[in-house]
Short mmCIF file of C-alpha atoms in Angstrom, two decimals:
data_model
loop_
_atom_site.label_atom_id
_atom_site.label_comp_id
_atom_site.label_asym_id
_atom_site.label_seq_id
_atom_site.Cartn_x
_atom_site.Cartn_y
_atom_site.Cartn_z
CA UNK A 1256 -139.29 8.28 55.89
CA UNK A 1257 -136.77 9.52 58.89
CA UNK A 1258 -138.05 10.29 61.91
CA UNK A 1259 -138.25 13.89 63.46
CA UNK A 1260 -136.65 15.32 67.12
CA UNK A 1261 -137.85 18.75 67.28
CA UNK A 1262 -134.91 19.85 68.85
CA UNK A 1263 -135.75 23.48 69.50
CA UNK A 1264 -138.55 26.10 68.52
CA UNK A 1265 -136.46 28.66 67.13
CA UNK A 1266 -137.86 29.84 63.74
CA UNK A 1267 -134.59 30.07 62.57
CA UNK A 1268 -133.83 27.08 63.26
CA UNK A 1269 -134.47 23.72 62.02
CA UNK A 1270 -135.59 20.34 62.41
CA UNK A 1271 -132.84 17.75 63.68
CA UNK A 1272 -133.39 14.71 61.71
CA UNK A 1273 -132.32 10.78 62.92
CA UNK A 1274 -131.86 8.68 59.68
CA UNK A 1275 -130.29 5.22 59.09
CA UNK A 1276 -127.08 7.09 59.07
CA UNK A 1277 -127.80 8.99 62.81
CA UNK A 1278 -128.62 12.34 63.55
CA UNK A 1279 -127.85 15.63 61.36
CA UNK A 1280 -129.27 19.06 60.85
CA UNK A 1281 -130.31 20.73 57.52
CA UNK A 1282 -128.61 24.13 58.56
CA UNK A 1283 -125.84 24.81 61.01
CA UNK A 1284 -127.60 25.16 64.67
CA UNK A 1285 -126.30 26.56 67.70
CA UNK A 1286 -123.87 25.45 69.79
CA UNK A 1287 -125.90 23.86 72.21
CA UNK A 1288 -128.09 22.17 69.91
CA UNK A 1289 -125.40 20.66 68.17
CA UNK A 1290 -124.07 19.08 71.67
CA UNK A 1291 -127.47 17.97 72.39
CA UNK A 1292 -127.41 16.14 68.72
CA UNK A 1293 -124.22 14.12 69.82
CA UNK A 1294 -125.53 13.35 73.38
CA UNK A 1295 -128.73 11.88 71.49
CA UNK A 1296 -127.24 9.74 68.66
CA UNK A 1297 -125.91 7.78 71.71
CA UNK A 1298 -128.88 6.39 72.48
CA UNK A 1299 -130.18 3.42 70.12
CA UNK A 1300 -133.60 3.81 71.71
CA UNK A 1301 -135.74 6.18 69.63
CA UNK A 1302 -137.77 6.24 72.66
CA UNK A 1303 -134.74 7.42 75.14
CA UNK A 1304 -134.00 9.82 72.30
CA UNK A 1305 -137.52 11.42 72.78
CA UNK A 1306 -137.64 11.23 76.26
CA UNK A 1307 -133.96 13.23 76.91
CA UNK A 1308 -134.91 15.81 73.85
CA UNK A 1309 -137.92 17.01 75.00
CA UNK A 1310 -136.83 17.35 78.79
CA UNK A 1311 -133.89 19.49 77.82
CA UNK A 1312 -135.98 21.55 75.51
CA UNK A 1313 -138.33 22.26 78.95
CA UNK A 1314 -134.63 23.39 80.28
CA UNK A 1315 -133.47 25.27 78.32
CA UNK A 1316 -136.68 26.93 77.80
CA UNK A 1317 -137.14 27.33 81.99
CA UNK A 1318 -134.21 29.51 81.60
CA UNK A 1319 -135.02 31.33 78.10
CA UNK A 1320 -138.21 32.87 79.79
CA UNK A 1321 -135.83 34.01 82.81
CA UNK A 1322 -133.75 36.13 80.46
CA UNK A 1323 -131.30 33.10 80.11
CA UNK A 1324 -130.56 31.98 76.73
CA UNK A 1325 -128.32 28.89 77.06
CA UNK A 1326 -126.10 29.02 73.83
CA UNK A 1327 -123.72 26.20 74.78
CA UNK A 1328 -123.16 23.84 77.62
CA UNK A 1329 -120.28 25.94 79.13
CA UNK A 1330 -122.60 28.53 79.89
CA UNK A 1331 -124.70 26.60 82.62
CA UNK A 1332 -123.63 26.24 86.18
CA UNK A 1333 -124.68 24.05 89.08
CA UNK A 1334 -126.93 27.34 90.39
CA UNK A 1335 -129.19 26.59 87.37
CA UNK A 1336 -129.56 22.99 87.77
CA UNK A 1337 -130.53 23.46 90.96
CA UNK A 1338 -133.12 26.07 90.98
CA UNK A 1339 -134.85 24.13 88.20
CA UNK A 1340 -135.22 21.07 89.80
CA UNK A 1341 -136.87 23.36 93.00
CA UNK A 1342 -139.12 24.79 90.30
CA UNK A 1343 -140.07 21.09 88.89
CA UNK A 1344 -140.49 20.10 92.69
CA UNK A 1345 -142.94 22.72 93.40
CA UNK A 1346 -145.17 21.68 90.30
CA UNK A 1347 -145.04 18.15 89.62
CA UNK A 1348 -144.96 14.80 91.51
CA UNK A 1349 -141.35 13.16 92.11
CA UNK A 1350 -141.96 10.53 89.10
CA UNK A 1351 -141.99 13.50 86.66
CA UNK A 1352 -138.91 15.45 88.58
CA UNK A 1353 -137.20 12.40 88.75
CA UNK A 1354 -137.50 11.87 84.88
CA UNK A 1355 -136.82 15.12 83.64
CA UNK A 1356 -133.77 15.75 86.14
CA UNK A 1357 -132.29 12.83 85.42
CA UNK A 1358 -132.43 13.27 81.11
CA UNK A 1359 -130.47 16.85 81.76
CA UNK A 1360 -128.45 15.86 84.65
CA UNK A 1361 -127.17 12.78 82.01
CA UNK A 1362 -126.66 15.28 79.05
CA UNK A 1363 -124.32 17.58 81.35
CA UNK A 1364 -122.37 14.24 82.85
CA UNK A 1365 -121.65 13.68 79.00
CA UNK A 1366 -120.77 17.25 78.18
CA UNK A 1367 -118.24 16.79 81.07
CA UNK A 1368 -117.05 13.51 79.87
CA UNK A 1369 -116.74 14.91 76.40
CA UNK A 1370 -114.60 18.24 77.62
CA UNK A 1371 -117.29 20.72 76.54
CA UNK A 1372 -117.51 21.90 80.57
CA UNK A 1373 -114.34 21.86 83.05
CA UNK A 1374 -116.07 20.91 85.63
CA UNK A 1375 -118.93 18.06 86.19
CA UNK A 1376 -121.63 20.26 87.84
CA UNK A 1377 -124.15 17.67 87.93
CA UNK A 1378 -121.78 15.84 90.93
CA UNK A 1379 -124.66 16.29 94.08
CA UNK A 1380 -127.73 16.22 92.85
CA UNK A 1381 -130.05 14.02 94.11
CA UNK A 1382 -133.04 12.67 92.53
CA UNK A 1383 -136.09 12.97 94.32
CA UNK A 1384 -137.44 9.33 95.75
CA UNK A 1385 -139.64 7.64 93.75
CA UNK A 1386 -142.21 5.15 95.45
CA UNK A 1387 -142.67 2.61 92.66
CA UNK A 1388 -145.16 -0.07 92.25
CA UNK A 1389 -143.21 -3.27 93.58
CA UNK A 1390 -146.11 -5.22 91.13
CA UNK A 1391 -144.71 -3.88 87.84
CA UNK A 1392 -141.20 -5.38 89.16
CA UNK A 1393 -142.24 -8.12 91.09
CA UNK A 1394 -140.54 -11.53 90.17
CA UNK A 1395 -142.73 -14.69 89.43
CA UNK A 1396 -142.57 -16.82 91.84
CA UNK A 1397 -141.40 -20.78 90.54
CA UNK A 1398 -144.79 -21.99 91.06
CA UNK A 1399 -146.24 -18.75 88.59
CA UNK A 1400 -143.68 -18.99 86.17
CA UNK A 1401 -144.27 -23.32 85.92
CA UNK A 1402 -147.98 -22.57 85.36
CA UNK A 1403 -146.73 -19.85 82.84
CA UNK A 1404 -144.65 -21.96 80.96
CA UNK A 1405 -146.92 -25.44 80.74
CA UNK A 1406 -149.18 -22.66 79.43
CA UNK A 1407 -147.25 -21.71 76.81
CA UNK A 1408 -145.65 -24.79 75.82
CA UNK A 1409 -149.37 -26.67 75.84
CA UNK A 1410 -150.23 -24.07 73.30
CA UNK A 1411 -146.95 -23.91 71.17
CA UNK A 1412 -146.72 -27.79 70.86
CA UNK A 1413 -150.32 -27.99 69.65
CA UNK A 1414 -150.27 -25.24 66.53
CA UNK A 1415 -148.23 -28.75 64.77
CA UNK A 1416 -152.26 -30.93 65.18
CA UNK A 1417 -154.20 -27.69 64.56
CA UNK A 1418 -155.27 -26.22 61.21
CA UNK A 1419 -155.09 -22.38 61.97
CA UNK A 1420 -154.50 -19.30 60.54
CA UNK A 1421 -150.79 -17.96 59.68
CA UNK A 1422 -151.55 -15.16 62.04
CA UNK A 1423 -152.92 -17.26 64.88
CA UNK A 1424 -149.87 -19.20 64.49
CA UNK A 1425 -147.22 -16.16 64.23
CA UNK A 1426 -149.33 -14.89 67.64
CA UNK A 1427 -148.14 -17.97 69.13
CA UNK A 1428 -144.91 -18.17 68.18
CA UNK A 1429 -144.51 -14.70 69.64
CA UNK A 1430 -145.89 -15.12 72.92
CA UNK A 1431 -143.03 -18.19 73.27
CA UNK A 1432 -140.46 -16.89 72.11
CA UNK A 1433 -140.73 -13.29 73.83
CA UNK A 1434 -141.58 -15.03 77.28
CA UNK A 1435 -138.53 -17.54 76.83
CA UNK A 1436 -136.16 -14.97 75.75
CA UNK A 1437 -136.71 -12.23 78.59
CA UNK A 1438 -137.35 -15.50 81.02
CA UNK A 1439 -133.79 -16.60 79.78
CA UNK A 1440 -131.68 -13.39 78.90
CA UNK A 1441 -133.45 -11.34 81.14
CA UNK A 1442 -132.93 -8.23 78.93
CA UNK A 1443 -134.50 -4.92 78.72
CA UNK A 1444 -137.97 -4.84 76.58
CA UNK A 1445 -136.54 -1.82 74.88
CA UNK A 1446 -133.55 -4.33 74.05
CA UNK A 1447 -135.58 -6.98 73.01
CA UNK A 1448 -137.81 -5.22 70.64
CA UNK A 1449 -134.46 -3.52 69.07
CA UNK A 1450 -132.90 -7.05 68.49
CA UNK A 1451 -132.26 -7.18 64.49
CA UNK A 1452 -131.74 -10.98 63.38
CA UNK A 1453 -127.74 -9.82 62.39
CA UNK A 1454 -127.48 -10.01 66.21
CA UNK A 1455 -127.77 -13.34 66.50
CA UNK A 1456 -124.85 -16.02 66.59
CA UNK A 1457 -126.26 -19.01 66.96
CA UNK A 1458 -123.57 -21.15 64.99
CA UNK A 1459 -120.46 -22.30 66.48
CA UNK A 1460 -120.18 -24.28 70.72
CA UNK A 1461 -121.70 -21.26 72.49
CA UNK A 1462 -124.77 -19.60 71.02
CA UNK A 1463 -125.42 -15.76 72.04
CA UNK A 1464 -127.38 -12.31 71.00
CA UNK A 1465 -125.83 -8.85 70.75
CA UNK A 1466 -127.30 -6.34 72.65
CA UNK A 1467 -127.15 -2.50 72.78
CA UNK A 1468 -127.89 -1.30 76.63
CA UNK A 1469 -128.65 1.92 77.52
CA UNK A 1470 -126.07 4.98 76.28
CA UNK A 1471 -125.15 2.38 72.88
CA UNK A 1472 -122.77 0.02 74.94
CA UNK A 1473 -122.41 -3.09 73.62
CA UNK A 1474 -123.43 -6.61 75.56
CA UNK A 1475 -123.24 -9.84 73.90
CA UNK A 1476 -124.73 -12.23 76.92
CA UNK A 1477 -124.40 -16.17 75.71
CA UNK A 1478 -127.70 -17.97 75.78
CA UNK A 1479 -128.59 -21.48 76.30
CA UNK A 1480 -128.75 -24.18 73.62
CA UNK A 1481 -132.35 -24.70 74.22
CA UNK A 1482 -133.35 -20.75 73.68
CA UNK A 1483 -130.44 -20.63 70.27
CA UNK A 1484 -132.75 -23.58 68.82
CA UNK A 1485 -136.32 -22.19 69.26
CA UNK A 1486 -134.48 -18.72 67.83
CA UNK A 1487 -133.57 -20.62 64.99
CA UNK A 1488 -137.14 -22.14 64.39
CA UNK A 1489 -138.16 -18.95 64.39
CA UNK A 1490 -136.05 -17.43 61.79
CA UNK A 1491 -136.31 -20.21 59.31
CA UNK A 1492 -140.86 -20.06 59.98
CA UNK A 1493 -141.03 -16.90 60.06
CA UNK A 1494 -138.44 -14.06 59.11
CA UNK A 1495 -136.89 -16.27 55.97
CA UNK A 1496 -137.30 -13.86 53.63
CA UNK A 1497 -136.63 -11.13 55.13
CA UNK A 1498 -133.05 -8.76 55.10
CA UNK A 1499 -130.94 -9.20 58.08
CA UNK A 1500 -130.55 -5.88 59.57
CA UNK A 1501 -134.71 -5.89 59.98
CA UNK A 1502 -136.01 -6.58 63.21
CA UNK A 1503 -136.44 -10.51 64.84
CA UNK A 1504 -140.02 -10.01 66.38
CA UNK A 1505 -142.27 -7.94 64.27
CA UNK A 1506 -146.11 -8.59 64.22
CA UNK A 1507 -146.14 -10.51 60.73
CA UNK A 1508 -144.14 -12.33 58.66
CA UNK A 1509 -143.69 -9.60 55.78
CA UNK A 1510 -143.39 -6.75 58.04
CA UNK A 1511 -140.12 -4.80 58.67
CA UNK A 1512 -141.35 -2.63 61.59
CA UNK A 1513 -140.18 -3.92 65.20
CA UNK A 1514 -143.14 -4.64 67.76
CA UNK A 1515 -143.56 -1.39 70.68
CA UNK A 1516 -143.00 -1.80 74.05
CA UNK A 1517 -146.49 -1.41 74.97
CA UNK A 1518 -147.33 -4.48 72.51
CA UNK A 1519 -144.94 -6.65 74.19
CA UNK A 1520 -146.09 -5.60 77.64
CA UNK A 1521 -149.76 -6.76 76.42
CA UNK A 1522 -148.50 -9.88 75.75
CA UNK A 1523 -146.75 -10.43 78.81
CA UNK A 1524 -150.13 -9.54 80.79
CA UNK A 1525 -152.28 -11.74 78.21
CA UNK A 1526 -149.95 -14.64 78.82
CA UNK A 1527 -149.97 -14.09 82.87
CA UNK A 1528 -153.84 -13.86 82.83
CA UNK A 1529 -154.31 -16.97 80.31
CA UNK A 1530 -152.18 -18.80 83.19
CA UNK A 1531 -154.62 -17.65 86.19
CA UNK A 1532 -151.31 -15.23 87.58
CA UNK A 1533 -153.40 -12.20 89.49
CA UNK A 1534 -150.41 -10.30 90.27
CA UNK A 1535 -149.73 -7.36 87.64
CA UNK A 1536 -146.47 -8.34 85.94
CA UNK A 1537 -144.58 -6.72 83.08
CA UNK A 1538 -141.71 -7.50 80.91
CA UNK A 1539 -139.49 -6.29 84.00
CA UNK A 1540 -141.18 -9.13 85.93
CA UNK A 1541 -139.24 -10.81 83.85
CA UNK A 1542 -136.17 -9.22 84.24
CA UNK A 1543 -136.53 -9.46 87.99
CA UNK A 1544 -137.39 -13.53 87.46
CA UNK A 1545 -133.84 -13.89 86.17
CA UNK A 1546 -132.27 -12.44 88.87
CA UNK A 1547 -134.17 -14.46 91.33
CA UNK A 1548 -134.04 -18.03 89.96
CA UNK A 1549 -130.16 -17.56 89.14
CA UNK A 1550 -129.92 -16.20 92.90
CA UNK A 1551 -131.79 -19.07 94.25
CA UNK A 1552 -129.11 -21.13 92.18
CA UNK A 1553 -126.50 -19.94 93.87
CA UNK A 1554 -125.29 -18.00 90.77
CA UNK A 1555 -122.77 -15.28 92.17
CA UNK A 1556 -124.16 -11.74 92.54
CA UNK A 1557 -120.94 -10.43 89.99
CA UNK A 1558 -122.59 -13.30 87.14
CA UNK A 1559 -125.67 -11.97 87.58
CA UNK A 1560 -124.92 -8.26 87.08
CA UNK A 1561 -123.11 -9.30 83.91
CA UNK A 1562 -126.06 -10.74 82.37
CA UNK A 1563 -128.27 -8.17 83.22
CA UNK A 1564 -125.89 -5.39 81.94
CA UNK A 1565 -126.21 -3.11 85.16
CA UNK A 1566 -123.40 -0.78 85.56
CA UNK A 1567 -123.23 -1.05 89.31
CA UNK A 1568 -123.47 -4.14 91.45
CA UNK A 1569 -125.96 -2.17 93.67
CA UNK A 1570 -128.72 -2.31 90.91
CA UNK A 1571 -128.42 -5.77 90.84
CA UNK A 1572 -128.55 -6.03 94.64
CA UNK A 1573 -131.60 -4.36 94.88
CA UNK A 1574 -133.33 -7.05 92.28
CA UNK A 1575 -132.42 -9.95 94.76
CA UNK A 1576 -132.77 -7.72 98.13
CA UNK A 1577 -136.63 -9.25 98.53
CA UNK A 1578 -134.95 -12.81 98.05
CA UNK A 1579 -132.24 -12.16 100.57
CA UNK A 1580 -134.91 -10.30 103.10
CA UNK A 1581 -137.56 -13.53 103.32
CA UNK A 1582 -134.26 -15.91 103.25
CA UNK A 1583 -132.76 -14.05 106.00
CA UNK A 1584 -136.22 -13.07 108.55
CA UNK A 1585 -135.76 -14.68 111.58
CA UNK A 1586 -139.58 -14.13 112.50
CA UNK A 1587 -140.62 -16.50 109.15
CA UNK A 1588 -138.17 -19.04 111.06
CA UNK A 1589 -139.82 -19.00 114.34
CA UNK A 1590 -141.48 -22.24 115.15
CA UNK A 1591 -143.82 -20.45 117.74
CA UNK A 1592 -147.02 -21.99 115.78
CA UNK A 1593 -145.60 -25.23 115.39
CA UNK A 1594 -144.70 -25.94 119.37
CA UNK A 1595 -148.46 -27.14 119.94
CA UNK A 1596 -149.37 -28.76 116.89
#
């Protein structure tokens, strides 16, 4: 069954619907809702999809109730942006200003980029600042992620001397091969859980995955040997029968559905607490882990932001700017304590 985006509450209009084939609507919409539908089928995340939709349905329905009715793109000008992000400031915190503003500001940067508007009026506005929790991004440290991964490997290596169940095994398996991945690739969760097993090349000298980052772009990071075999283990134990274009990680064997986000950040948190980590970690931990142990390496900065898939080198700056700060603090260096010891 497809999927619904309510697109707009019109009851003459209808429901946009997102197939295996993209997005379409049963009866010719307006204008504006037919940009919207080509601003969303560029997003391979469902979720994303979601997300954009329903803020620009809260914008476009800020300005119906002011006697506004926005029938195309053209129509809105920087004035309007503007005075609804002051009327989102004086309601809700930053997080939710921040997330709304930035779906809309996004759809009019594309209408620009597409020619639908002659001029881009979302050029100036700022998001508000967000003060995020540093422990949802926090890299391991190497002594975390060693416990972490003697953990894991303990466990993994011993399902071949233990008689348990094909789930208890598959569980396993998961935990692994999800840690490994993220630990090695350092993608996106919404990536990983998106990763169908036709994205995988793991024949031929240099083994890699095929990845669609945020807005569909493409990104087809190499991976190491080690990570191609395990990948392969996987396949053959577990996903053997199934078609190619369904998802690598599901929950079961027979089951065509990819895992959720939220299911893969419970496993990340089981796996940190059944290794005695007390910091609150996340699949971005992960994320963030890459970046610092490539870092660390010596790995230059431009490598790094390849892998990762950020657009700008500043993104990937501020992943290794904790690194750089505790490298680079001259008070950590002073031997003050030391000169009587």
């Amino acid at each position: 069954m497809p999927k619904e985006l309510i697109c707009y509450t019109d009851r003459q209009s209808d429901v946009l619907n997102e197939s295996a084939s993209g997005i379409y609507f049963q009866k010719s919409p307006p204008k504006i809702e037919q940009e919207r539908a080509r601003f969303l089928i560029t997003f391979t995340s469902l979720n994303t999809r979601m997300t954009y939709n329903r803020a620009l349905t809260k914008f476009i329905a800020f300005w119906s109730s002011h006697g506004f009715d926005i029938e195309s793109a053209s129509e809105v000008q920087r004035t309007h942006l503007d005075a609804w992000k002051q009327d989102l400031t004086g309601h809700f915190p930053p997080s939710t200003v921040g997330s709304n503003l930035a779906a809309v500001l996004s759809f009019f940067k594309f209408a620009y980029e597409s020619e639908w508007i002659g001029k881009d009026i979302t050029k100036g506005v700022k998001l508000p600042r967000v003060q995020k929790s540093k422990a949802l991004t926090e890299a391991l440290s190497e002594e975390e992620l060693k416990r972490i991964l003697s953990n894991l490997q303990d466990e993994f290596e011993s399902m071949d001397s233990k008689i348990v169940s094909s789930a208890t095994r598959k569980k396993v398996w998961n935990q692994y091969c999800i840690f490994m991945t993220l630990c090695s690739v350092g993608m996106r969760v919404s990536e990983l859980v998106n990763i169908k097993m036709t994205d995988l090349d793991l024949t031929g000298k240099y083994p890699r995955i095929h990845l669609k980052l945020k807005g569909g772009e493409l990104h087809n990071p190499l991976i190491p040997d080690d990570l191609a075999v395990l990948l392969r283990r996987y396949v053959i134990f577990f996903r053997q029968s199934s078609r190619w274009d369904e998802p690598l990680f599901t929950l079961s064997a027979q089951s065509k559905n990819p895992l959720s986000r939220k299911f893969v950040a419970r496993i990340i948190d089981d796996i940190a607490k059944k290794s005695k980590v007390t910091k609150k970690i996340s699949p971005h931990s992960c994320r963030a882990t890459v970046a610092s142990l490539l870092h660390k390496n010596g790995v230059p900065i431009g490598e790094i932001q390849d892998l990762l898939g950020h657009r700008s080198i500043l993104t990937t700056m501020m992943y290794i700017k904790k690194i750089d700060e505790e490298k680079q603090s001259a008070a950590r260096k002073n031997p003050l304590f030391n000169l009587t010891r």
